[in-house]
Amino acid sequence: MPKINKVVATVWYNKEDMRSLRQVFPQAEFKYVDFYDKETLAREVKDADAAILLGDVDPCLLGESTLKWIHCDHAGLNGSARPEVFARGIPVTGAAGRSAPVLAEHCIYFMLQHCYHTKELLAAQEKGQWGVEGSNQWRGLYGRTVGIIGMGNNGRMLAQRLHALGMRLMGYDKFPIRDADYLDVKLSAAGGDTIDPILAEADFLILTLALTDETYHMMNAEAFAKMKPGAFLVNMARGGVVCTEDMVAALESGQLGGAGLDVFEEQPLSPDHPLWRMPTVYITPHCTPQVPHRTGRSIEIIRENARRFEAGEPLLNLMKPADAVTGEKAEGGWARMMNANLTKEQVEKMDLEKYLGKRGWTDPAEWM
């Protein structure tokens, strides 16, 4: 059976969590490297068995080394699913599922905002106005139809909760949907199905699928035209799954009754973008409240995969060729910064804790 004798980590954890991660590999040599120090990272992985990364698989990891497993501590593996990474033949895993419960809550938050016309109610409250015109026509979630595109961790968590709310559930996935008996309709690409029945029937269309070359701009003008008039779209997947221009047109025409959007093709969304000022659009800036101790959930995924690795069992959240996204379809911003060749001086000028949270240490000796 393979053994993990040396681990290199670049993750941004606090002292307690770094100590917990270290204890996942009690017999192994453990090296911490700052994520931006590409030279040291390339040197340390030459004789390492595993790398636990803050970001995607950097080119500096693809040289000559003894690496047998790379873990990227985030959910989407689009940025790592590149031909040169697959050619290297090193298994790459991710942290999908660690935030699924609150991502499901986030979807419901958007849906309830729409049902309860939050913007109108808050405006009335601000004015001290009793009652909102048309409120006798508002409808809640109970008894309505929701279509979930992508029945992975997030889709399943959401479906379980919406079932408890008494909604009619339609689910679609690339592969046949096993179990999930709370779904009223199960569709899959592998079974020859399309999303058209969901588009035609759903009052709420929820996107929880991965961004790939197959799913890029899945929601375009043609798809919006097939949707039930006045339906509400929630995108908790990736911005590139939706053609922004076509969505704006569908919102302006009234074909699309509203949208809850956490992700966008270009992030951050430009301050002058029309989506900001649309009355039926609710926006969150790619931010979801965390599950209690999200890093702990990440570490449990790493722990289980370390066990599986040494036992010769299939790894969780293993990157597949279908995760690939070519061209400029993947999101930018933080991902681009992670892949930049930044100097230590440049990084020190950045407020990394604004993006990554409080770390509370500078020397690995504080937790090693």
Coordinates of C-alpha atoms in Angstrom, one line a residue:
M1 CA 0.0 0.0 0.0
P2 CA 1.2 3.6 -0.7
K3 CA 2.5 5.6 2.2
I4 CA 2.5 9.4 2.8
N5 CA 6.0 10.2 4.0
K6 CA 6.1 13.9 3.2
V7 CA 3.4 16.5 3.0
V8 CA 3.7 20.1 1.7
A9 CA 0.9 22.6 2.7
T10 CA 0.1 26.1 1.6
V11 CA -3.4 26.5 3.2
W12 CA -4.3 29.5 5.2
Y13 CA -5.5 28.1 8.5
N14 CA -5.3 29.4 12.1
K15 CA -3.0 27.7 14.6
E16 CA -5.5 25.2 15.9
D17 CA -6.5 24.1 12.5
M18 CA -2.9 23.9 11.2
R19 CA -2.2 21.7 14.2
S20 CA -5.2 19.5 13.4
L21 CA -4.1 19.2 9.7
R22 CA -0.6 18.3 10.9
Q23 CA -2.1 15.5 13.0
V24 CA -3.8 14.0 9.9
F25 CA -0.3 13.0 8.9
P26 CA 1.3 12.1 12.2
Q27 CA 4.2 10.0 10.8
A28 CA 5.0 12.2 7.8
E29 CA 7.4 15.1 7.4
F30 CA 5.3 18.2 7.2
K31 CA 6.4 21.4 5.4
Y32 CA 4.5 24.7 5.3
V33 CA 5.2 27.0 2.4
D34 CA 3.5 30.4 1.7
F35 CA 1.2 30.1 -1.3
Y36 CA 3.0 32.8 -3.2
D37 CA 6.5 31.4 -2.7
K38 CA 6.6 29.4 -5.9
E39 CA 10.4 28.7 -5.8
T40 CA 10.2 27.1 -2.4
L41 CA 7.1 25.2 -3.2
A42 CA 8.7 23.7 -6.3
R43 CA 11.7 22.7 -4.3
E44 CA 9.8 21.1 -1.4
V45 CA 7.4 19.0 -3.6
K46 CA 10.3 17.3 -5.4
D47 CA 10.5 14.6 -2.7
A48 CA 6.9 15.0 -1.3
D49 CA 4.0 12.5 -1.6
A50 CA 1.1 14.9 -1.0
A51 CA 0.4 18.7 -1.4
I52 CA -2.5 20.4 0.4
L53 CA -3.0 23.7 -1.5
L54 CA -4.8 26.9 -0.8
G55 CA -5.4 27.5 -4.5
D56 CA -5.3 25.6 -7.8
V57 CA -2.5 23.4 -9.1
D58 CA 0.2 25.8 -9.9
P59 CA 2.6 25.1 -12.8
C60 CA 5.5 24.9 -10.4
L61 CA 4.0 21.7 -9.1
L62 CA 4.2 20.0 -12.5
G63 CA 7.9 19.5 -12.7
E64 CA 9.9 16.5 -11.6
S65 CA 8.7 15.3 -8.2
T66 CA 7.4 12.3 -6.3
L67 CA 3.9 13.8 -5.8
K68 CA 1.2 11.2 -5.7
W69 CA -1.8 13.3 -4.5
I70 CA -2.7 17.0 -4.6
H71 CA -5.6 18.4 -2.7
C72 CA -7.0 21.9 -3.5
D73 CA -8.9 23.3 -0.5
H74 CA -11.9 24.7 -2.3
A75 CA -15.0 23.2 -4.0
G76 CA -14.5 23.9 -7.7
L77 CA -11.6 22.3 -9.6
N78 CA -12.1 24.1 -12.9
G79 CA -8.8 26.1 -12.4
S80 CA -6.8 22.8 -12.0
A81 CA -8.5 20.7 -14.7
R82 CA -6.0 21.6 -17.4
P83 CA -4.4 19.3 -20.0
E84 CA -1.0 19.6 -18.5
V85 CA -2.3 18.6 -15.0
F86 CA -4.1 15.5 -16.3
A87 CA -1.0 14.7 -18.4
R88 CA 1.1 14.7 -15.2
G89 CA -1.1 11.9 -13.9
I90 CA -1.3 13.1 -10.2
P91 CA -4.8 12.6 -8.6
V92 CA -6.3 16.0 -7.7
T93 CA -9.1 16.3 -5.1
G94 CA -11.2 19.2 -3.8
A95 CA -13.3 20.2 -0.8
A96 CA -16.8 19.9 -2.4
G97 CA -19.6 19.5 0.1
R98 CA -18.0 21.3 3.0
S99 CA -20.4 24.2 2.8
A100 CA -23.5 22.4 1.3
P101 CA -25.9 23.1 4.2
V102 CA -25.5 26.9 4.1
L103 CA -25.4 27.0 0.3
A104 CA -28.8 25.3 0.5
E105 CA -29.9 28.0 3.0
H106 CA -28.6 30.7 0.6
C107 CA -30.8 29.4 -2.2
I108 CA -33.9 29.5 0.1
Y109 CA -32.9 33.0 1.2
F110 CA -33.1 34.1 -2.4
M111 CA -36.4 32.3 -3.0
L112 CA -38.0 33.8 0.1
Q113 CA -36.8 37.3 -0.9
H114 CA -38.7 36.8 -4.1
C115 CA -41.9 35.4 -2.5
Y116 CA -42.0 38.0 0.2
H117 CA -41.1 40.9 -2.1
T118 CA -38.5 42.0 0.4
K119 CA -37.4 45.2 -1.4
E120 CA -41.0 46.5 -1.5
L121 CA -41.7 45.6 2.1
L122 CA -38.5 47.3 3.3
A123 CA -39.3 50.4 1.3
A124 CA -42.8 50.5 2.8
Q125 CA -41.3 50.0 6.3
E126 CA -38.9 52.9 5.7
K127 CA -41.8 55.1 4.8
G128 CA -44.0 53.9 7.7
Q129 CA -46.5 52.6 5.1
W130 CA -49.0 49.9 6.1
G131 CA -49.5 47.5 3.2
V132 CA -48.1 47.1 -0.3
E133 CA -50.2 47.1 -3.4
G134 CA -50.6 43.7 -4.9
S135 CA -49.6 41.8 -1.8
N136 CA -52.8 39.8 -1.9
Q137 CA -51.5 38.1 -5.0
W138 CA -48.2 37.0 -3.4
R139 CA -47.6 33.3 -3.0
G140 CA -45.2 31.4 -0.8
L141 CA -43.1 28.3 -1.6
Y142 CA -45.5 25.6 -0.5
G143 CA -47.1 23.7 -3.3
R144 CA -45.0 25.3 -6.0
T145 CA -42.5 23.6 -8.4
V146 CA -38.8 23.9 -8.1
G147 CA -36.3 22.6 -10.6
I148 CA -32.7 21.9 -9.4
I149 CA -30.0 21.6 -12.1
G150 CA -27.1 19.7 -10.5
M151 CA -27.8 17.0 -7.9
G152 CA -24.5 16.9 -6.2
N153 CA -23.9 17.8 -2.5
N154 CA -25.5 21.2 -2.8
G155 CA -28.4 20.1 -4.9
R156 CA -29.3 17.3 -2.6
M157 CA -29.0 19.4 0.6
L158 CA -31.3 21.9 -1.0
A159 CA -33.8 19.3 -2.2
Q160 CA -34.1 17.8 1.2
R161 CA -35.0 21.2 2.7
L162 CA -37.4 22.2 0.0
H163 CA -39.2 18.8 0.3
A164 CA -39.7 19.7 4.0
L165 CA -41.3 23.0 2.8
G166 CA -43.9 21.1 0.7
M167 CA -42.6 21.9 -2.7
R168 CA -42.8 19.8 -5.8
L169 CA -39.3 18.8 -6.8
M170 CA -37.7 18.2 -10.2
G171 CA -34.0 17.3 -10.3
Y172 CA -31.6 17.0 -13.2
D173 CA -28.0 15.8 -13.3
K174 CA -25.5 14.6 -15.7
F175 CA -25.6 11.1 -14.2
P176 CA -28.7 9.1 -13.1
I177 CA -29.9 10.3 -9.7
R178 CA -29.7 7.5 -7.1
D179 CA -32.0 7.4 -4.1
A180 CA -33.3 11.0 -3.4
D181 CA -36.9 9.5 -3.3
Y182 CA -38.2 13.0 -2.2
L183 CA -37.8 14.1 -5.9
D184 CA -41.0 14.0 -7.8
V185 CA -39.2 14.0 -11.1
K186 CA -35.6 12.7 -11.8
L187 CA -33.9 13.5 -15.1
S188 CA -30.4 12.9 -16.3
A189 CA -28.3 13.5 -19.4
A190 CA -27.1 9.9 -19.2
G191 CA -30.7 8.8 -19.5
G192 CA -31.2 10.9 -22.6
D193 CA -33.1 13.6 -20.9
T194 CA -32.8 17.4 -21.3
I195 CA -33.6 20.2 -18.9
D196 CA -36.6 21.3 -21.1
P197 CA -39.3 19.7 -18.9
I198 CA -37.9 21.6 -15.9
L199 CA -37.7 24.9 -17.8
A200 CA -41.3 24.5 -18.8
E201 CA -42.7 23.7 -15.4
A202 CA -40.5 25.2 -12.7
D203 CA -41.6 28.3 -10.8
F204 CA -38.1 28.4 -9.4
L205 CA -35.0 27.2 -11.3
I206 CA -31.9 26.6 -9.1
L207 CA -28.5 26.2 -10.6
T208 CA -26.1 24.1 -8.4
L209 CA -24.0 22.4 -11.1
A210 CA -20.3 22.7 -12.0
L211 CA -19.0 25.0 -14.7
T212 CA -17.5 23.0 -17.5
D213 CA -17.3 23.4 -21.3
E214 CA -20.6 21.5 -21.5
T215 CA -22.4 23.8 -19.0
Y216 CA -20.9 27.1 -20.1
H217 CA -23.8 29.4 -21.0
M218 CA -26.3 26.6 -20.5
M219 CA -28.7 29.3 -19.6
N220 CA -28.9 31.4 -22.7
A221 CA -31.6 33.1 -24.8
E222 CA -32.9 29.8 -26.0
A223 CA -33.2 28.4 -22.5
F224 CA -34.8 31.5 -21.1
A225 CA -37.4 31.4 -23.9
K226 CA -38.4 27.9 -22.8
M227 CA -38.9 28.8 -19.1
K228 CA -42.3 29.2 -17.5
P229 CA -43.1 32.9 -17.8
G230 CA -42.3 34.8 -14.6
A231 CA -40.1 32.0 -13.2
F232 CA -37.4 32.9 -10.7
L233 CA -33.7 32.0 -11.3
V234 CA -31.2 31.3 -8.6
N235 CA -27.5 30.9 -9.5
M236 CA -25.4 29.4 -6.8
A237 CA -23.2 27.6 -9.3
R238 CA -20.7 29.6 -11.3
G239 CA -21.3 32.8 -13.2
G240 CA -20.3 31.3 -16.6
V241 CA -23.3 28.8 -16.5
V242 CA -25.5 31.8 -17.3
C243 CA -25.1 34.1 -20.3
T244 CA -25.4 37.5 -18.5
E245 CA -26.5 39.4 -21.6
D246 CA -29.3 37.0 -22.3
M247 CA -30.4 36.9 -18.7
V248 CA -30.6 40.7 -18.6
A249 CA -32.8 40.7 -21.7
A250 CA -35.1 38.0 -20.2
L251 CA -35.5 40.1 -17.1
E252 CA -36.2 43.3 -19.0
S253 CA -38.8 41.5 -21.1
G254 CA -40.5 40.0 -18.1
Q255 CA -40.0 36.4 -19.4
L256 CA -37.9 35.9 -16.3
G257 CA -39.7 37.1 -13.2
G258 CA -36.6 37.7 -11.1
A259 CA -33.2 36.3 -10.1
G260 CA -31.1 35.6 -7.0
L261 CA -27.5 35.8 -8.0
D262 CA -24.4 35.1 -5.9
V263 CA -22.0 34.5 -8.8
F264 CA -21.3 36.4 -12.0
E265 CA -19.2 36.0 -15.2
E266 CA -17.1 38.9 -14.2
Q267 CA -16.3 39.4 -10.6
P268 CA -16.6 41.9 -8.9
L269 CA -19.7 43.0 -10.8
S270 CA -19.2 46.4 -12.2
P271 CA -21.0 49.2 -10.2
D272 CA -22.7 50.4 -13.3
H273 CA -24.1 47.0 -14.3
P274 CA -27.9 47.1 -14.9
L275 CA -28.4 44.0 -12.6
W276 CA -27.7 46.2 -9.5
R277 CA -30.8 48.3 -10.2
M278 CA -33.3 45.8 -11.3
P279 CA -36.2 45.6 -8.8
T280 CA -36.7 41.8 -9.0
V281 CA -33.0 40.9 -8.8
Y282 CA -31.3 40.1 -5.4
I283 CA -27.5 40.1 -5.3
T284 CA -24.9 38.7 -2.9
P285 CA -21.3 39.3 -3.8
H286 CA -20.2 35.7 -3.9
C287 CA -20.4 35.3 -0.2
T288 CA -22.3 32.8 1.9
P289 CA -22.3 32.6 5.7
Q290 CA -20.0 29.8 6.8
V291 CA -20.9 26.5 8.4
P292 CA -19.7 26.3 11.9
H293 CA -15.9 25.6 11.6
R294 CA -15.8 25.2 7.8
T295 CA -12.1 24.5 8.0
G296 CA -12.8 21.6 10.2
R297 CA -15.1 20.1 7.5
S298 CA -12.2 20.6 5.0
I299 CA -9.8 18.8 7.3
E300 CA -12.2 15.9 7.7
I301 CA -12.3 15.5 3.9
I302 CA -8.5 15.6 3.8
R303 CA -8.4 13.1 6.6
E304 CA -10.7 10.7 4.9
N305 CA -8.8 11.0 1.6
A306 CA -5.5 10.4 3.4
R307 CA -7.0 7.2 4.8
R308 CA -8.3 6.2 1.3
F309 CA -5.0 7.0 -0.3
E310 CA -3.0 4.7 2.0
A311 CA -5.8 2.0 1.8
G312 CA -5.8 2.1 -2.0
E313 CA -9.4 3.2 -2.1
P314 CA -11.1 5.7 -4.5
L315 CA -10.6 9.3 -3.4
L316 CA -13.4 11.7 -2.6
N317 CA -14.0 14.7 -4.9
L318 CA -11.6 13.5 -7.5
M319 CA -11.0 15.8 -10.4
K320 CA -12.3 14.6 -13.7
P321 CA -11.7 15.6 -17.3
A322 CA -15.3 16.9 -17.4
D323 CA -14.2 19.6 -14.8
A324 CA -12.2 21.3 -17.6
V325 CA -13.1 24.8 -18.7
T326 CA -11.2 26.2 -21.6
G327 CA -10.5 29.7 -22.7
E328 CA -11.6 32.7 -20.5
K329 CA -14.7 31.1 -19.1
A330 CA -13.6 30.6 -15.5
E331 CA -14.0 33.4 -12.9
G332 CA -11.3 35.9 -12.3
G333 CA -10.4 38.1 -9.3
W334 CA -9.0 36.0 -6.4
A335 CA -8.2 33.0 -8.6
R336 CA -6.1 35.2 -10.9
M337 CA -4.3 36.7 -8.0
M338 CA -3.5 33.3 -6.6
N339 CA -1.8 32.3 -9.9
A340 CA 0.2 35.5 -10.2
N341 CA 3.9 35.5 -9.5
L342 CA 3.8 37.9 -6.6
T343 CA 6.8 38.8 -4.5
K344 CA 6.7 38.7 -0.7
E345 CA 6.8 42.5 -0.7
Q346 CA 3.7 42.7 -2.9
V347 CA 1.8 40.2 -0.7
E348 CA 2.7 42.1 2.5
K349 CA 0.9 45.2 1.1
M350 CA -2.3 43.1 0.6
D351 CA -4.9 42.6 3.2
L352 CA -5.0 38.9 2.9
E353 CA -7.1 38.4 6.0
K354 CA -9.8 40.4 4.3
Y355 CA -10.2 37.5 1.9
L356 CA -8.9 34.5 3.8
G357 CA -9.8 35.2 7.4
K358 CA -7.6 35.8 10.4
R359 CA -4.7 33.4 10.6
G360 CA -3.0 34.6 13.7
W361 CA 0.5 33.3 13.2
T362 CA 3.6 34.0 11.1
D363 CA 6.0 31.2 12.0
P364 CA 5.0 27.5 11.6
A365 CA 6.8 26.8 14.8
E366 CA 3.8 28.4 16.6
W367 CA 1.7 25.3 15.8
M368 CA 4.0 22.6 14.4

